[in-house]
CSV table of C-alpha atoms in Angstrom, one decimal:
chain,number,residue,atom,x,y,z
A,1,MET,CA,4.9,-3.1,-28.4
A,2,SER,CA,1.3,-3.3,-30.1
A,3,ASP,CA,-0.1,-5.6,-27.1
A,4,ARG,CA,-3.2,-4.5,-25.8
A,5,VAL,CA,-2.9,-4.4,-22.0
A,6,ALA,CA,-6.1,-4.2,-19.6
A,7,VAL,CA,-5.0,-3.6,-16.1
A,8,ILE,CA,-8.2,-4.7,-13.9
A,9,GLY,CA,-7.8,-2.2,-10.6
A,10,ALA,CA,-7.2,1.1,-10.2
A,11,GLY,CA,-5.5,1.0,-6.8
A,12,VAL,CA,-1.7,1.5,-6.0
A,13,ILE,CA,-0.9,-1.5,-7.6
A,14,GLY,CA,-3.2,-1.2,-10.5
A,15,LEU,CA,-1.9,2.3,-11.5
A,16,SER,CA,1.7,1.7,-10.6
A,17,THR,CA,1.5,-1.0,-13.1
A,18,ALA,CA,-0.2,0.5,-15.8
A,19,LEU,CA,2.5,3.3,-15.5
A,20,GLU,CA,5.3,0.9,-15.8
A,21,LEU,CA,3.8,-1.0,-18.9
A,22,ALA,CA,2.9,2.3,-20.7
A,23,ALA,CA,6.6,3.6,-20.1
A,24,LYS,CA,7.9,0.3,-21.9
A,25,GLY,CA,5.6,1.1,-24.8
A,26,ARG,CA,2.6,-1.1,-24.1
A,27,ASP,CA,-0.9,0.1,-25.3
A,28,VAL,CA,-2.6,-0.2,-21.7
A,29,THR,CA,-6.6,0.4,-20.4
A,30,VAL,CA,-7.1,0.4,-17.0
A,31,LEU,CA,-10.5,-1.3,-16.1
A,32,ALA,CA,-12.1,-0.6,-12.6
A,33,ASP,CA,-15.4,-0.5,-11.0
A,34,ALA,CA,-14.7,2.5,-8.8
A,35,ASP,CA,-12.4,5.9,-8.8
A,36,SER,CA,-9.0,5.1,-7.2
A,37,LEU,CA,-10.0,7.3,-4.2
A,38,GLU,CA,-12.6,5.0,-3.4
A,39,SER,CA,-10.3,2.0,-3.3
A,40,THR,CA,-8.4,0.2,-0.5
A,41,SER,CA,-5.3,2.0,-1.4
A,42,ALA,CA,-6.8,5.1,-0.9
A,43,VAL,CA,-7.5,4.0,3.2
A,44,ALA,CA,-4.0,2.7,3.6
A,45,GLY,CA,-1.9,4.5,6.0
A,46,ALA,CA,0.5,4.6,2.7
A,47,VAL,CA,4.0,4.4,4.4
A,48,TRP,CA,6.8,2.2,3.3
A,49,PHE,CA,6.8,-0.6,6.0
A,50,PRO,CA,6.3,-4.5,4.9
A,51,TYR,CA,3.3,-5.2,7.2
A,52,ALA,CA,0.8,-8.5,6.4
A,53,ALA,CA,3.0,-9.6,3.6
A,54,GLU,CA,5.3,-12.6,2.9
A,55,ARG,CA,9.3,-12.8,3.8
A,56,SER,CA,11.2,-13.8,0.8
A,57,ALA,CA,13.8,-13.0,-1.2
A,58,ALA,CA,11.6,-12.0,-4.2
A,59,VAL,CA,9.7,-9.7,-1.5
A,60,ASP,CA,12.6,-8.3,-0.2
A,61,ALA,CA,13.9,-7.5,-3.7
A,62,MET,CA,10.5,-5.6,-4.2
A,63,LEU,CA,10.9,-4.0,-1.1
A,64,ALA,CA,14.1,-2.3,-2.2
A,65,THR,CA,13.1,-1.4,-5.9
A,66,THR,CA,10.3,0.0,-4.3
A,67,LEU,CA,12.0,2.5,-1.6
A,68,GLU,CA,14.8,3.7,-4.8
A,69,ARG,CA,11.6,4.6,-6.9
A,70,PHE,CA,9.9,6.4,-4.0
A,71,ARG,CA,12.9,7.9,-3.2
A,72,ARG,CA,13.6,9.2,-6.8
A,73,ILE,CA,9.9,10.5,-7.0
A,74,VAL,CA,10.4,12.7,-3.6
A,75,ALA,CA,12.9,14.0,-5.0
A,76,ASP,CA,11.9,14.6,-8.9
A,77,HIS,CA,8.4,14.9,-8.0
A,78,PRO,CA,6.9,17.2,-4.7
A,79,GLU,CA,3.5,17.6,-5.8
A,80,ALA,CA,3.4,13.9,-6.2
A,81,GLY,CA,2.2,13.9,-2.5
A,82,VAL,CA,5.2,11.4,-1.5
A,83,ASP,CA,7.3,12.8,1.4
A,84,LEU,CA,10.4,11.1,3.5
A,85,ARG,CA,9.0,11.2,7.0
A,86,THR,CA,10.9,10.2,10.5
A,87,GLY,CA,9.2,8.0,12.6
A,88,VAL,CA,9.3,5.6,15.2
A,89,ILE,CA,8.6,1.9,15.1
A,90,VAL,CA,8.0,0.1,18.3
A,91,GLU,CA,8.9,-3.1,19.0
A,92,ARG,CA,7.8,-5.5,21.8
A,93,SER,CA,9.1,-8.8,20.6
A,94,PRO,CA,12.5,-10.0,22.6
A,95,GLU,CA,14.0,-10.6,19.3
A,96,PRO,CA,12.5,-8.1,16.7
A,97,ASP,CA,12.2,-8.4,13.0
A,98,ARG,CA,14.5,-6.0,11.7
A,99,SER,CA,15.5,-7.1,8.5
A,100,TRP,CA,13.4,-4.2,6.7
A,101,THR,CA,16.1,-2.0,7.6
A,102,ALA,CA,18.8,-3.5,5.1
A,103,TRP,CA,17.0,-1.1,2.5
A,104,VAL,CA,17.1,2.1,4.6
A,105,ASP,CA,19.8,4.8,5.0
A,106,ALA,CA,21.7,4.7,7.9
A,107,THR,CA,19.0,6.7,9.8
A,108,ALA,CA,17.6,4.3,12.4
A,109,VAL,CA,19.2,4.2,15.8
A,110,ASP,CA,19.2,2.1,18.8
A,111,ALA,CA,16.0,2.2,21.0
A,112,SER,CA,18.2,2.9,23.8
A,113,GLU,CA,19.3,6.4,22.3
A,114,LEU,CA,15.2,7.3,21.9
A,115,GLU,CA,14.1,9.3,24.6
A,116,ALA,CA,12.2,7.4,27.3
A,117,ILE,CA,8.9,9.7,26.6
A,118,GLU,CA,9.0,8.1,23.0
A,119,LEU,CA,8.4,4.3,23.8
A,120,PRO,CA,5.5,2.6,25.8
A,121,ALA,CA,7.0,1.1,29.2
A,122,GLY,CA,8.8,-2.3,28.3
A,123,ALA,CA,9.2,-1.5,24.3
A,124,THR,CA,12.1,-1.1,22.3
A,125,GLY,CA,12.1,0.7,19.0
A,126,LEU,CA,13.7,2.4,15.9
A,127,ARG,CA,13.9,5.6,14.4
A,128,THR,CA,14.2,5.4,10.7
A,129,THR,CA,13.2,7.7,7.4
A,130,VAL,CA,11.0,6.2,5.1
A,131,PRO,CA,8.4,7.3,2.1
A,132,LEU,CA,5.0,8.5,3.2
A,133,ALA,CA,2.3,9.1,0.6
A,134,THR,CA,-0.5,11.6,1.1
A,135,MET,CA,-3.0,9.0,-0.9
A,136,SER,CA,-5.3,12.0,-1.7
A,137,LEU,CA,-2.6,13.4,-3.9
A,138,TYR,CA,-0.6,10.4,-4.6
A,139,LEU,CA,-3.3,8.3,-6.3
A,140,PRO,CA,-4.3,11.1,-8.6
A,141,TRP,CA,-0.7,12.1,-9.6
A,142,LEU,CA,-0.1,8.1,-10.7
A,143,ARG,CA,-3.2,8.5,-12.9
A,144,GLU,CA,-2.2,11.8,-14.5
A,145,ARG,CA,1.1,10.4,-14.9
A,146,CYS,CA,-0.4,7.2,-16.6
A,147,ALA,CA,-3.1,9.6,-19.2
A,148,GLY,CA,0.3,11.5,-19.9
A,149,LEU,CA,1.6,8.4,-21.4
A,150,GLY,CA,-1.8,7.6,-23.2
A,151,VAL,CA,-3.5,5.1,-20.8
A,152,ARG,CA,-7.2,4.8,-20.7
A,153,PHE,CA,-9.3,4.6,-18.0
A,154,GLU,CA,-12.8,2.5,-18.3
A,155,ARG,CA,-15.3,2.7,-15.3
A,156,ARG,CA,-16.8,-0.8,-15.3
A,157,ALA,CA,-16.9,-3.9,-13.2
A,158,VAL,CA,-15.2,-7.0,-14.9
A,159,ASP,CA,-16.6,-10.8,-13.9
A,160,ASP,CA,-14.8,-12.3,-16.5
A,161,VAL,CA,-11.5,-12.2,-17.5
A,162,ASP,CA,-11.6,-14.2,-20.6
A,163,ALA,CA,-14.4,-12.4,-21.6
A,164,LEU,CA,-11.5,-9.5,-22.4
A,165,ALA,CA,-10.2,-11.6,-25.2
A,166,ARG,CA,-12.0,-9.5,-27.7
A,167,ALA,CA,-10.5,-6.8,-26.9
A,168,PHE,CA,-7.4,-6.9,-25.5
A,169,ASP,CA,-4.3,-9.3,-25.6
A,170,VAL,CA,-3.3,-9.5,-22.2
A,171,ALA,CA,-4.9,-9.1,-18.6
A,172,VAL,CA,-3.2,-7.5,-15.6
A,173,VAL,CA,-5.7,-8.9,-12.1
A,174,ALA,CA,-4.6,-6.4,-9.9
A,175,ALA,CA,-8.4,-5.9,-8.3
A,176,GLY,CA,-7.0,-6.4,-4.8
A,177,VAL,CA,-9.4,-8.7,-2.7
A,178,ARG,CA,-11.5,-9.5,-5.7
A,179,SER,CA,-8.4,-11.0,-7.3
A,180,GLY,CA,-8.7,-14.4,-6.6
A,181,SER,CA,-12.3,-15.0,-7.4
A,182,LEU,CA,-12.2,-13.1,-10.4
A,183,LEU,CA,-9.4,-15.8,-11.8
A,184,GLY,CA,-11.6,-18.3,-10.7
A,185,ASP,CA,-8.7,-20.3,-9.5
A,186,ASP,CA,-7.6,-18.9,-6.4
A,187,ALA,CA,-9.9,-19.5,-3.1
A,188,SER,CA,-6.7,-18.3,-1.1
A,189,VAL,CA,-7.3,-14.5,-0.4
A,190,VAL,CA,-8.4,-13.3,2.6
A,191,PRO,CA,-10.0,-10.1,3.5
A,192,ILE,CA,-8.7,-7.9,6.4
A,193,ARG,CA,-10.4,-5.1,7.5
A,194,GLY,CA,-8.9,-2.0,8.2
A,195,GLN,CA,-10.4,0.8,9.9
A,196,VAL,CA,-8.8,4.6,10.2
A,197,VAL,CA,-9.8,7.9,11.5
A,198,ARG,CA,-8.6,11.1,9.8
A,199,VAL,CA,-7.9,14.4,12.2
A,200,GLU,CA,-6.8,17.8,12.2
A,201,ASN,CA,-2.5,17.3,12.6
A,202,PRO,CA,-2.2,19.4,16.3
A,203,GLY,CA,1.5,19.8,14.8
A,204,VAL,CA,2.6,16.2,14.9
A,205,THR,CA,5.5,15.4,12.3
A,206,GLU,CA,6.9,12.4,13.2
A,207,PHE,CA,4.9,8.9,12.3
A,208,VAL,CA,4.6,6.2,15.3
A,209,ILE,CA,3.7,2.6,14.4
A,210,ASP,CA,2.8,0.2,17.0
A,211,ASP,CA,2.0,-3.2,15.1
A,212,ASP,CA,2.0,-5.4,18.6
A,213,ASP,CA,0.0,-3.0,20.8
A,214,PRO,CA,-1.8,-5.9,23.1
A,215,ALA,CA,-4.5,-3.3,22.8
A,216,GLY,CA,-4.8,-3.6,19.1
A,217,LEU,CA,-2.9,-2.5,15.9
A,218,THR,CA,-1.9,1.3,16.3
A,219,TYR,CA,-0.3,4.0,14.3
A,220,VAL,CA,-0.3,7.7,13.8
A,221,LEU,CA,0.5,8.7,10.4
A,222,PRO,CA,1.2,13.0,9.3
A,223,ARG,CA,0.1,13.1,5.9
A,224,ARG,CA,-0.1,16.8,4.1
A,225,ASP,CA,-3.8,16.7,4.5
A,226,CYS,CA,-4.4,15.4,7.9
A,227,LEU,CA,-3.2,12.9,10.6
A,228,VAL,CA,-4.3,9.7,10.0
A,229,LEU,CA,-5.2,7.3,13.0
A,230,GLY,CA,-5.3,3.6,13.0
A,231,GLY,CA,-5.9,1.0,12.9
A,232,THR,CA,-7.4,-2.7,13.0
A,233,HIS,CA,-6.3,-6.0,11.6
A,234,GLU,CA,-9.5,-8.3,11.3
A,235,VAL,CA,-9.1,-11.1,9.3
A,236,GLY,CA,-12.2,-12.2,7.4
A,237,ALA,CA,-14.6,-9.2,8.2
A,238,THR,CA,-16.1,-7.4,5.1
A,239,SER,CA,-17.9,-4.9,6.6
A,240,LEU,CA,-17.4,-1.6,5.0
A,241,GLU,CA,-19.2,0.7,7.5
A,242,PRO,CA,-16.8,2.6,9.8
A,243,ALA,CA,-17.7,1.2,13.7
A,244,PRO,CA,-18.2,3.7,16.4
A,245,ALA,CA,-16.7,1.3,19.3
A,246,ILE,CA,-13.5,0.7,17.2
A,247,GLU,CA,-13.1,4.3,16.1
A,248,ALA,CA,-13.3,5.0,20.0
A,249,GLY,CA,-10.7,2.1,20.8
A,250,ILE,CA,-8.3,3.6,17.8
A,251,LEU,CA,-8.6,7.0,18.9
A,252,GLU,CA,-7.8,6.0,22.6
A,253,ARG,CA,-5.0,4.0,21.8
A,254,CYS,CA,-3.2,6.7,19.5
A,255,ALA,CA,-3.9,9.3,21.9
A,256,ARG,CA,-1.9,6.9,24.7
A,257,LEU,CA,0.7,6.5,22.0
A,258,VAL,CA,1.2,10.3,21.2
A,259,PRO,CA,-0.9,12.4,23.7
A,260,ALA,CA,-0.9,15.1,21.5
A,261,VAL,CA,-3.7,13.7,19.0
A,262,ALA,CA,-6.2,13.4,22.1
A,263,GLY,CA,-9.4,15.4,21.0
A,264,ALA,CA,-8.0,16.0,17.7
A,265,PRO,CA,-11.0,17.3,15.5
A,266,ILE,CA,-12.3,14.4,12.9
A,267,VAL,CA,-12.0,15.0,9.4
A,268,SER,CA,-13.3,11.7,8.2
A,269,ARG,CA,-13.6,8.0,8.6
A,270,ALA,CA,-12.9,4.9,6.3
A,271,VAL,CA,-12.5,1.4,5.8
A,272,GLY,CA,-10.7,-1.0,3.5
A,273,LEU,CA,-9.9,-4.7,2.8
A,274,ARG,CA,-6.7,-5.5,2.5
A,275,PRO,CA,-5.8,-8.7,0.1
A,276,GLY,CA,-4.8,-11.1,2.6
A,277,ARG,CA,-2.9,-14.3,1.0
A,278,GLU,CA,0.1,-16.6,2.7
A,279,ARG,CA,2.2,-15.6,-0.6
A,280,LEU,CA,2.1,-12.7,-2.8
A,281,ARG,CA,0.9,-14.1,-6.3
A,282,ILE,CA,2.7,-12.4,-9.1
A,283,GLU,CA,2.9,-14.9,-12.1
A,284,GLU,CA,1.5,-15.7,-15.3
A,285,VAL,CA,-2.2,-17.8,-15.4
A,286,PRO,CA,-2.3,-20.3,-17.7
A,287,GLY,CA,-5.3,-21.6,-19.0
A,288,ARG,CA,-7.2,-18.4,-19.7
A,289,ALA,CA,-8.4,-17.3,-23.1
A,290,LEU,CA,-5.9,-14.4,-23.3
A,291,ARG,CA,-2.3,-14.1,-21.6
A,292,SER,CA,-3.6,-13.2,-17.8
A,293,ILE,CA,-1.0,-11.9,-15.3
A,294,ALA,CA,-1.8,-12.1,-11.4
A,295,ALA,CA,-0.7,-9.2,-9.3
A,296,TYR,CA,-2.4,-9.6,-5.6
A,297,GLY,CA,-1.8,-10.7,-2.3
A,298,HIS,CA,-0.1,-7.7,-1.0
A,299,GLY,CA,-1.7,-7.6,2.6
A,300,GLY,CA,-1.1,-4.8,4.2
A,301,SER,CA,2.1,-3.8,1.9
A,302,GLY,CA,0.6,-2.6,-1.3
A,303,MET,CA,2.2,0.9,-1.2
A,304,THR,CA,5.2,-1.0,0.3
A,305,LEU,CA,5.6,-3.2,-2.7
A,306,SER,CA,4.0,-1.3,-5.6
A,307,TRP,CA,6.9,-0.5,-7.9
A,308,GLY,CA,8.2,-4.0,-7.3
A,309,THR,CA,5.0,-5.6,-8.3
A,310,ALA,CA,5.1,-3.0,-11.5
A,311,GLU,CA,8.5,-3.9,-12.4
A,312,ARG,CA,8.1,-7.7,-11.8
A,313,VAL,CA,4.9,-7.7,-14.2
A,314,ALA,CA,6.5,-6.1,-17.0
A,315,ALA,CA,9.4,-8.5,-16.9
A,316,LEU,CA,7.1,-11.0,-17.0
A,317,LEU,CA,5.3,-9.6,-20.1
A,318,GLU,CA,8.5,-9.3,-21.9
């Protein structure tokens, strides 16, 4: 295949798509104004779990695809930084959405089988085992795999997709929260601010996620290099500076959920802007100077839908 493809964005969606296209023989260049480790993907919780993304048959298929791909990565590439982690999903709704368990191995058990100390008062929950990525390892691994297949990387800002027509035949727009304005035909993308605190791990081995904590989104995620404590879901907020008051709330909620993390030394802080959209957009965009594919709107499920997105983009191009 001789098509020259520009993938705009070097986060988990951009890199996964670039790798998938290169593996299918495409001539791929990744264009981004920041390194992968400076992207929103580097801030993400990076656990396979659908969060702030649409529910549809197409997305369900992408969940299954991504889960299977991560299982293969865990088995074949331990250096990638992806692990199968066991943890608890806390539920506070009388009828919680457990549809995601259809793709997980039979590792989830009824909340009544959990120790009471593992759940907040009045909550239910599931214990499950899913992929969790250490993004400081996984993103560089993706980039190295891309480079091994001949993918080129250019660090530059793209403000006009049509201007790429002189050098490329296809543009894949995977620029996260900037994607809608970059294409100029979609004002529906809303930033969803997420703030995290990374601390030294005092020995926590299981993750805990409580999306519906009345005090705010709360999660404790053990990675290989640290423990990620979060988080926030601030629709429309755009500040990339960590807020001390918000950090204090995160630390308090996480310590209440997992007492072992109380007082853990802080390693770093980070903020990212999730690309919120009512519906995921993976489609060809007509009327451009070169063939253009939109690949954005993943909300908080970029890692969770990454390989499904990559395969869908590849199918569109074929």
